[in-house]
CSV table of C-alpha atoms in Angstrom, one decimal:
chain,number,residue,atom,x,y,z
A,1,UNK,CA,23.9,-129.5,-40.4
A,2,UNK,CA,21.8,-131.2,-43.4
A,3,UNK,CA,23.4,-133.5,-45.4
A,4,UNK,CA,22.9,-135.1,-49.2
A,5,UNK,CA,24.1,-137.9,-50.6
A,6,UNK,CA,24.4,-136.4,-54.1
A,7,UNK,CA,28.3,-135.8,-54.8
A,8,UNK,CA,28.7,-132.3,-56.2
A,9,UNK,CA,32.1,-133.4,-57.5
A,10,UNK,CA,32.5,-137.1,-59.0
A,11,UNK,CA,36.6,-137.7,-57.1
A,12,UNK,CA,38.3,-138.4,-61.4
A,13,UNK,CA,37.1,-135.0,-61.7
A,14,UNK,CA,39.2,-134.1,-58.9
A,15,UNK,CA,41.8,-136.1,-59.0
A,16,UNK,CA,42.6,-134.5,-62.6
A,17,UNK,CA,42.7,-131.0,-62.0
A,18,UNK,CA,44.4,-131.1,-58.8
A,19,UNK,CA,47.9,-130.5,-60.1
A,20,UNK,CA,47.7,-127.8,-62.1
A,21,UNK,CA,45.5,-126.8,-58.7
A,22,UNK,CA,48.7,-127.2,-57.2
A,23,UNK,CA,50.4,-125.2,-59.8
A,24,UNK,CA,47.5,-121.9,-59.9
A,25,UNK,CA,47.8,-121.4,-56.5
A,26,UNK,CA,49.2,-117.9,-55.6
A,27,UNK,CA,51.8,-118.0,-53.3
A,28,UNK,CA,52.2,-114.5,-53.1
A,29,UNK,CA,49.3,-114.8,-50.8
A,30,UNK,CA,51.1,-117.3,-47.6
A,31,UNK,CA,53.1,-114.8,-46.7
A,32,UNK,CA,50.9,-112.0,-45.3
A,33,UNK,CA,49.3,-115.4,-44.4
A,34,UNK,CA,52.2,-116.5,-41.9
A,35,UNK,CA,53.0,-113.0,-41.2
A,36,UNK,CA,49.8,-112.6,-39.1
A,37,UNK,CA,48.9,-116.5,-37.9
A,38,UNK,CA,52.5,-115.5,-36.6
A,39,UNK,CA,51.7,-112.6,-35.1
A,40,UNK,CA,48.6,-113.7,-33.4
A,41,UNK,CA,50.5,-116.3,-32.2
A,42,UNK,CA,49.0,-119.9,-32.2
A,43,UNK,CA,51.1,-122.0,-28.5
A,44,UNK,CA,48.9,-125.4,-29.5
A,45,UNK,CA,49.2,-125.0,-32.7
A,46,UNK,CA,46.9,-124.2,-35.5
A,47,UNK,CA,43.6,-125.4,-36.4
A,48,UNK,CA,42.6,-125.0,-40.0
A,49,UNK,CA,38.5,-126.2,-41.0
A,50,UNK,CA,38.4,-126.7,-44.9
A,51,UNK,CA,35.6,-127.0,-45.9
A,52,UNK,CA,34.8,-128.8,-49.1
A,53,UNK,CA,38.0,-130.7,-48.6
A,54,UNK,CA,36.5,-133.0,-51.7
A,55,UNK,CA,40.0,-135.4,-51.5
A,56,UNK,CA,42.2,-132.9,-49.5
A,57,UNK,CA,44.3,-131.9,-52.1
A,58,UNK,CA,44.1,-127.7,-50.3
A,59,UNK,CA,45.5,-129.6,-47.1
A,60,UNK,CA,48.2,-131.5,-49.1
A,61,UNK,CA,49.2,-128.0,-51.1
A,62,UNK,CA,49.2,-125.9,-47.4
A,63,UNK,CA,50.3,-127.9,-43.9
A,64,UNK,CA,53.6,-128.9,-45.8
A,65,UNK,CA,53.6,-125.2,-46.1
A,66,UNK,CA,52.3,-123.6,-43.2
A,67,UNK,CA,54.2,-124.5,-39.6
A,68,UNK,CA,54.2,-125.9,-36.4
A,69,UNK,CA,51.6,-128.5,-35.1
A,70,UNK,CA,48.4,-128.3,-37.3
A,71,UNK,CA,44.7,-129.8,-36.7
A,72,UNK,CA,42.6,-129.8,-39.4
A,73,UNK,CA,39.2,-130.1,-39.9
A,74,UNK,CA,37.6,-131.6,-43.2
A,75,UNK,CA,34.4,-130.4,-44.3
A,76,UNK,CA,32.2,-132.2,-47.3
A,77,UNK,CA,28.6,-133.7,-48.0
A,78,UNK,CA,30.4,-137.1,-49.7
A,79,UNK,CA,31.3,-138.8,-46.9
A,80,UNK,CA,33.7,-141.1,-49.6
A,81,UNK,CA,35.5,-137.4,-50.4
A,82,UNK,CA,36.1,-137.5,-47.0
A,83,UNK,CA,37.4,-140.4,-46.4
A,84,UNK,CA,40.5,-140.1,-49.0
A,85,UNK,CA,40.6,-136.3,-47.8
A,86,UNK,CA,41.6,-137.6,-44.0
A,87,UNK,CA,43.5,-140.6,-45.3
A,88,UNK,CA,45.6,-138.9,-47.9
A,89,UNK,CA,46.9,-135.8,-45.4
A,90,UNK,CA,49.8,-135.1,-45.5
A,91,UNK,CA,51.6,-136.4,-42.1
A,92,UNK,CA,53.8,-133.6,-41.0
A,93,UNK,CA,54.2,-129.3,-41.2
A,94,UNK,CA,56.8,-127.4,-42.7
A,95,UNK,CA,58.9,-127.8,-39.4
A,96,UNK,CA,58.3,-131.3,-39.3
A,97,UNK,CA,56.0,-130.8,-36.6
A,98,UNK,CA,52.3,-133.3,-37.2
A,99,UNK,CA,49.3,-133.3,-38.1
A,100,UNK,CA,45.6,-134.0,-36.7
A,101,UNK,CA,42.6,-134.2,-39.2
A,102,UNK,CA,39.3,-134.6,-38.0
A,103,UNK,CA,35.8,-135.0,-40.9
A,104,UNK,CA,33.2,-133.4,-40.6
A,105,UNK,CA,30.1,-134.0,-43.4
A,106,UNK,CA,27.9,-131.0,-43.6
A,107,UNK,CA,26.1,-129.5,-45.3
A,108,UNK,CA,28.0,-125.9,-46.3
A,109,UNK,CA,24.3,-123.5,-46.8
A,110,UNK,CA,24.8,-123.8,-42.8
A,111,UNK,CA,27.6,-123.4,-41.7
A,112,UNK,CA,27.8,-121.6,-38.9
A,113,UNK,CA,30.3,-119.3,-36.4
A,114,UNK,CA,29.9,-122.1,-33.4
A,115,UNK,CA,30.8,-124.3,-36.4
A,116,UNK,CA,34.3,-122.8,-36.8
A,117,UNK,CA,34.7,-121.6,-33.1
A,118,UNK,CA,38.8,-122.3,-32.1
A,119,UNK,CA,39.3,-121.5,-35.2
A,120,UNK,CA,43.3,-120.3,-36.4
A,121,UNK,CA,42.6,-120.3,-40.2
A,122,UNK,CA,39.5,-121.1,-42.9
A,123,UNK,CA,39.8,-122.4,-45.8
A,124,UNK,CA,38.0,-123.5,-49.3
A,125,UNK,CA,39.1,-124.5,-52.7
A,126,UNK,CA,36.8,-123.9,-56.0
A,127,UNK,CA,33.8,-122.3,-53.3
A,128,UNK,CA,33.7,-119.3,-53.7
A,129,UNK,CA,31.4,-119.3,-57.2
A,130,UNK,CA,29.6,-121.9,-56.9
A,131,UNK,CA,27.5,-120.2,-53.9
A,132,UNK,CA,25.0,-117.3,-54.0
A,133,UNK,CA,25.2,-113.8,-52.7
A,134,UNK,CA,23.1,-115.1,-49.7
A,135,UNK,CA,25.6,-118.0,-48.7
A,136,UNK,CA,28.2,-115.9,-49.7
A,137,UNK,CA,27.2,-113.2,-46.7
A,138,UNK,CA,26.7,-116.1,-44.1
A,139,UNK,CA,30.0,-117.2,-44.5
A,140,UNK,CA,32.0,-114.3,-44.4
A,141,UNK,CA,29.4,-113.3,-41.3
A,142,UNK,CA,30.3,-116.8,-40.0
A,143,UNK,CA,34.4,-116.2,-40.4
A,144,UNK,CA,34.3,-112.4,-39.5
A,145,UNK,CA,32.5,-113.9,-35.6
A,146,UNK,CA,35.6,-116.2,-35.6
A,147,UNK,CA,38.3,-114.0,-36.1
A,148,UNK,CA,39.9,-115.3,-38.4
A,149,UNK,CA,41.8,-115.3,-41.5
A,150,UNK,CA,39.7,-116.6,-44.4
A,151,UNK,CA,41.6,-118.1,-47.9
A,152,UNK,CA,39.7,-119.6,-50.8
A,153,UNK,CA,41.0,-120.3,-53.7
A,154,UNK,CA,40.5,-121.4,-57.7
A,155,UNK,CA,37.9,-119.3,-58.1
A,156,UNK,CA,36.8,-118.5,-61.8
A,157,UNK,CA,36.4,-114.9,-63.4
A,158,UNK,CA,34.7,-115.7,-66.0
A,159,UNK,CA,37.7,-115.4,-68.1
A,160,UNK,CA,40.1,-118.2,-70.7
A,161,UNK,CA,42.1,-118.3,-73.4
A,162,UNK,CA,42.8,-120.0,-75.8
A,163,UNK,CA,45.1,-121.0,-78.4
A,164,UNK,CA,44.9,-120.8,-81.4
A,165,UNK,CA,42.0,-118.8,-81.0
A,166,UNK,CA,38.7,-119.7,-82.9
A,167,UNK,CA,35.6,-117.6,-83.2
A,168,UNK,CA,32.9,-119.5,-81.4
A,169,UNK,CA,35.4,-118.9,-78.5
A,170,UNK,CA,34.0,-115.6,-77.2
A,171,UNK,CA,30.1,-116.6,-77.9
A,172,UNK,CA,31.3,-120.4,-76.0
A,173,UNK,CA,32.7,-118.5,-72.8
A,174,UNK,CA,30.1,-115.6,-72.7
A,175,UNK,CA,26.7,-118.2,-72.4
A,176,UNK,CA,29.3,-120.4,-70.1
A,177,UNK,CA,29.2,-117.3,-67.9
A,178,UNK,CA,25.8,-117.2,-68.0
A,179,UNK,CA,25.5,-120.8,-66.7
A,180,UNK,CA,27.6,-120.5,-64.1
A,181,UNK,CA,24.7,-117.4,-62.9
A,182,UNK,CA,22.0,-120.4,-63.3
A,183,UNK,CA,19.6,-119.7,-59.8
A,184,UNK,CA,21.7,-116.8,-58.5
A,185,UNK,CA,24.9,-118.3,-58.3
A,186,UNK,CA,27.5,-116.0,-58.0
A,187,UNK,CA,30.0,-117.7,-60.7
A,188,UNK,CA,32.5,-115.0,-62.1
A,189,UNK,CA,31.4,-112.0,-60.6
A,190,UNK,CA,31.9,-114.3,-56.7
A,191,UNK,CA,35.1,-112.9,-55.7
A,192,UNK,CA,34.2,-109.1,-56.3
A,193,UNK,CA,30.8,-110.4,-54.1
A,194,UNK,CA,33.0,-111.9,-50.8
A,195,UNK,CA,35.7,-109.4,-51.3
A,196,UNK,CA,33.3,-106.5,-50.9
A,197,UNK,CA,31.6,-108.9,-47.5
A,198,UNK,CA,34.8,-108.9,-45.9
A,199,UNK,CA,35.9,-105.8,-46.4
A,200,UNK,CA,32.4,-104.2,-44.4
A,201,UNK,CA,34.0,-106.5,-42.1
A,202,UNK,CA,36.7,-105.3,-41.3
A,203,UNK,CA,39.4,-107.3,-43.2
A,204,UNK,CA,42.2,-106.8,-45.1
A,205,UNK,CA,41.5,-108.3,-48.4
A,206,UNK,CA,43.9,-109.8,-50.8
A,207,UNK,CA,42.9,-111.1,-54.9
A,208,UNK,CA,45.4,-112.4,-57.0
A,209,UNK,CA,45.1,-114.0,-59.8
A,210,UNK,CA,46.1,-117.8,-60.1
A,211,UNK,CA,45.2,-118.9,-63.7
A,212,UNK,CA,45.3,-122.7,-64.5
A,213,UNK,CA,48.2,-123.1,-67.8
A,214,UNK,CA,47.2,-126.0,-69.7
A,215,UNK,CA,49.4,-127.6,-72.4
A,216,UNK,CA,50.0,-130.2,-74.1
A,217,UNK,CA,51.1,-132.1,-70.3
A,218,UNK,CA,47.7,-130.8,-69.1
A,219,UNK,CA,45.7,-132.9,-72.6
A,220,UNK,CA,43.7,-135.2,-70.1
A,221,UNK,CA,42.8,-132.4,-68.1
A,222,UNK,CA,41.8,-129.8,-70.8
A,223,UNK,CA,39.9,-132.8,-72.6
A,224,UNK,CA,37.7,-133.4,-69.9
A,225,UNK,CA,37.4,-129.3,-69.3
A,226,UNK,CA,36.8,-128.2,-73.3
A,227,UNK,CA,33.4,-131.1,-73.1
A,228,UNK,CA,32.2,-130.0,-70.0
A,229,UNK,CA,32.9,-126.4,-70.5
A,230,UNK,CA,31.0,-126.7,-73.9
A,231,UNK,CA,27.7,-128.8,-72.5
A,232,UNK,CA,27.2,-126.3,-69.7
A,233,UNK,CA,27.3,-123.3,-72.8
A,234,UNK,CA,24.8,-125.7,-75.0
A,235,UNK,CA,22.9,-126.2,-71.5
A,236,UNK,CA,22.2,-122.0,-71.3
A,237,UNK,CA,22.2,-121.8,-74.8
A,238,UNK,CA,20.7,-124.6,-76.7
A,239,UNK,CA,21.2,-123.0,-80.0
A,240,UNK,CA,24.8,-122.9,-80.0
A,241,UNK,CA,24.9,-126.5,-79.4
A,242,UNK,CA,25.2,-127.2,-83.7
A,243,UNK,CA,27.5,-124.6,-83.8
A,244,UNK,CA,29.3,-125.9,-80.7
A,245,UNK,CA,29.3,-129.9,-82.0
A,246,UNK,CA,32.1,-129.3,-84.6
A,247,UNK,CA,33.3,-126.3,-82.0
A,248,UNK,CA,34.3,-129.6,-79.9
A,249,UNK,CA,35.5,-132.0,-81.9
A,250,UNK,CA,38.4,-129.6,-83.5
A,251,UNK,CA,39.2,-129.0,-80.1
A,252,UNK,CA,39.4,-131.6,-78.9
A,253,UNK,CA,41.6,-133.5,-81.8
A,254,UNK,CA,44.0,-130.2,-81.1
A,255,UNK,CA,43.9,-131.4,-77.8
A,256,UNK,CA,45.0,-134.9,-78.5
A,257,UNK,CA,47.6,-133.4,-80.9
A,258,UNK,CA,49.8,-130.9,-78.3
A,259,UNK,CA,48.3,-127.9,-80.5
A,260,UNK,CA,45.9,-126.6,-77.8
A,261,UNK,CA,46.9,-124.1,-75.5
A,262,UNK,CA,44.8,-123.0,-72.6
A,263,UNK,CA,45.0,-120.6,-69.5
A,264,UNK,CA,41.1,-120.1,-67.3
A,265,UNK,CA,41.9,-118.0,-64.8
A,266,UNK,CA,41.1,-117.8,-61.5
A,267,UNK,CA,41.6,-115.5,-58.4
A,268,UNK,CA,42.5,-116.1,-55.2
A,269,UNK,CA,41.5,-114.4,-51.7
A,270,UNK,CA,42.9,-113.9,-48.3
A,271,UNK,CA,40.8,-112.0,-45.8
A,272,UNK,CA,43.0,-111.4,-42.7
A,273,UNK,CA,40.9,-110.0,-39.5
A,274,UNK,CA,41.5,-106.8,-37.1
A,275,UNK,CA,43.7,-104.6,-39.2
A,276,UNK,CA,42.9,-101.1,-40.9
A,277,UNK,CA,39.8,-103.3,-44.2
A,278,UNK,CA,39.3,-103.1,-48.0
A,279,UNK,CA,40.6,-103.7,-50.6
A,280,UNK,CA,44.0,-104.4,-52.9
């Protein structure tokens, strides 16, 4: 696999969002996942491949919620993030069993089925929406050939709610969604495309909402998100810039005063192979 030295995400951003991510993840998908894993029977424990692991927040959330010994294989193209993730992987699972870790510096665009050989579960966070249709198809094909479940969390779906509302909210959101689709990326369409691809390969697909709910206690995250949201919208549609400058200033002031509430909608997707197929 090819690698690159240019990181997609800064560790400070990943650390800032971890609490909101953990609160948003769809716990409703865990029971069907546990049931499938139990039925499949893994006497040697679980082997979990975490794609684009970042600082390892998925492992910190999921490992303590699944029983039995676990071996996590962490993928990222940034060696510094891999080091952080490995160092902070939980030591024990839901029943007190141990956890081991292996890191792989890799370009996920070239992930193949053989890379996932022996996997019990493939997982990722905030990954689908930065892939193209071809990349999603290749990922789904590799996971289907591996014959394991897939849990893909926190994909954006193109819906944002801000309170109090502002007349410019809709224009900013529309431009941001267009920016997410630049260069053939799926952006808000990723969950639908991935669901269809998994269903076509015979998996049962479950999708559950996993929104960020940001209030006064998350003001630092909200401010960073706002700046990136507006910047991307203006990059996509420069005509917005004059109005967006005042908009952002007012929104950041409201955020600092604890007066702004934001809901950023995401979806979590669970694909279970070897069942009847379809989506729910």
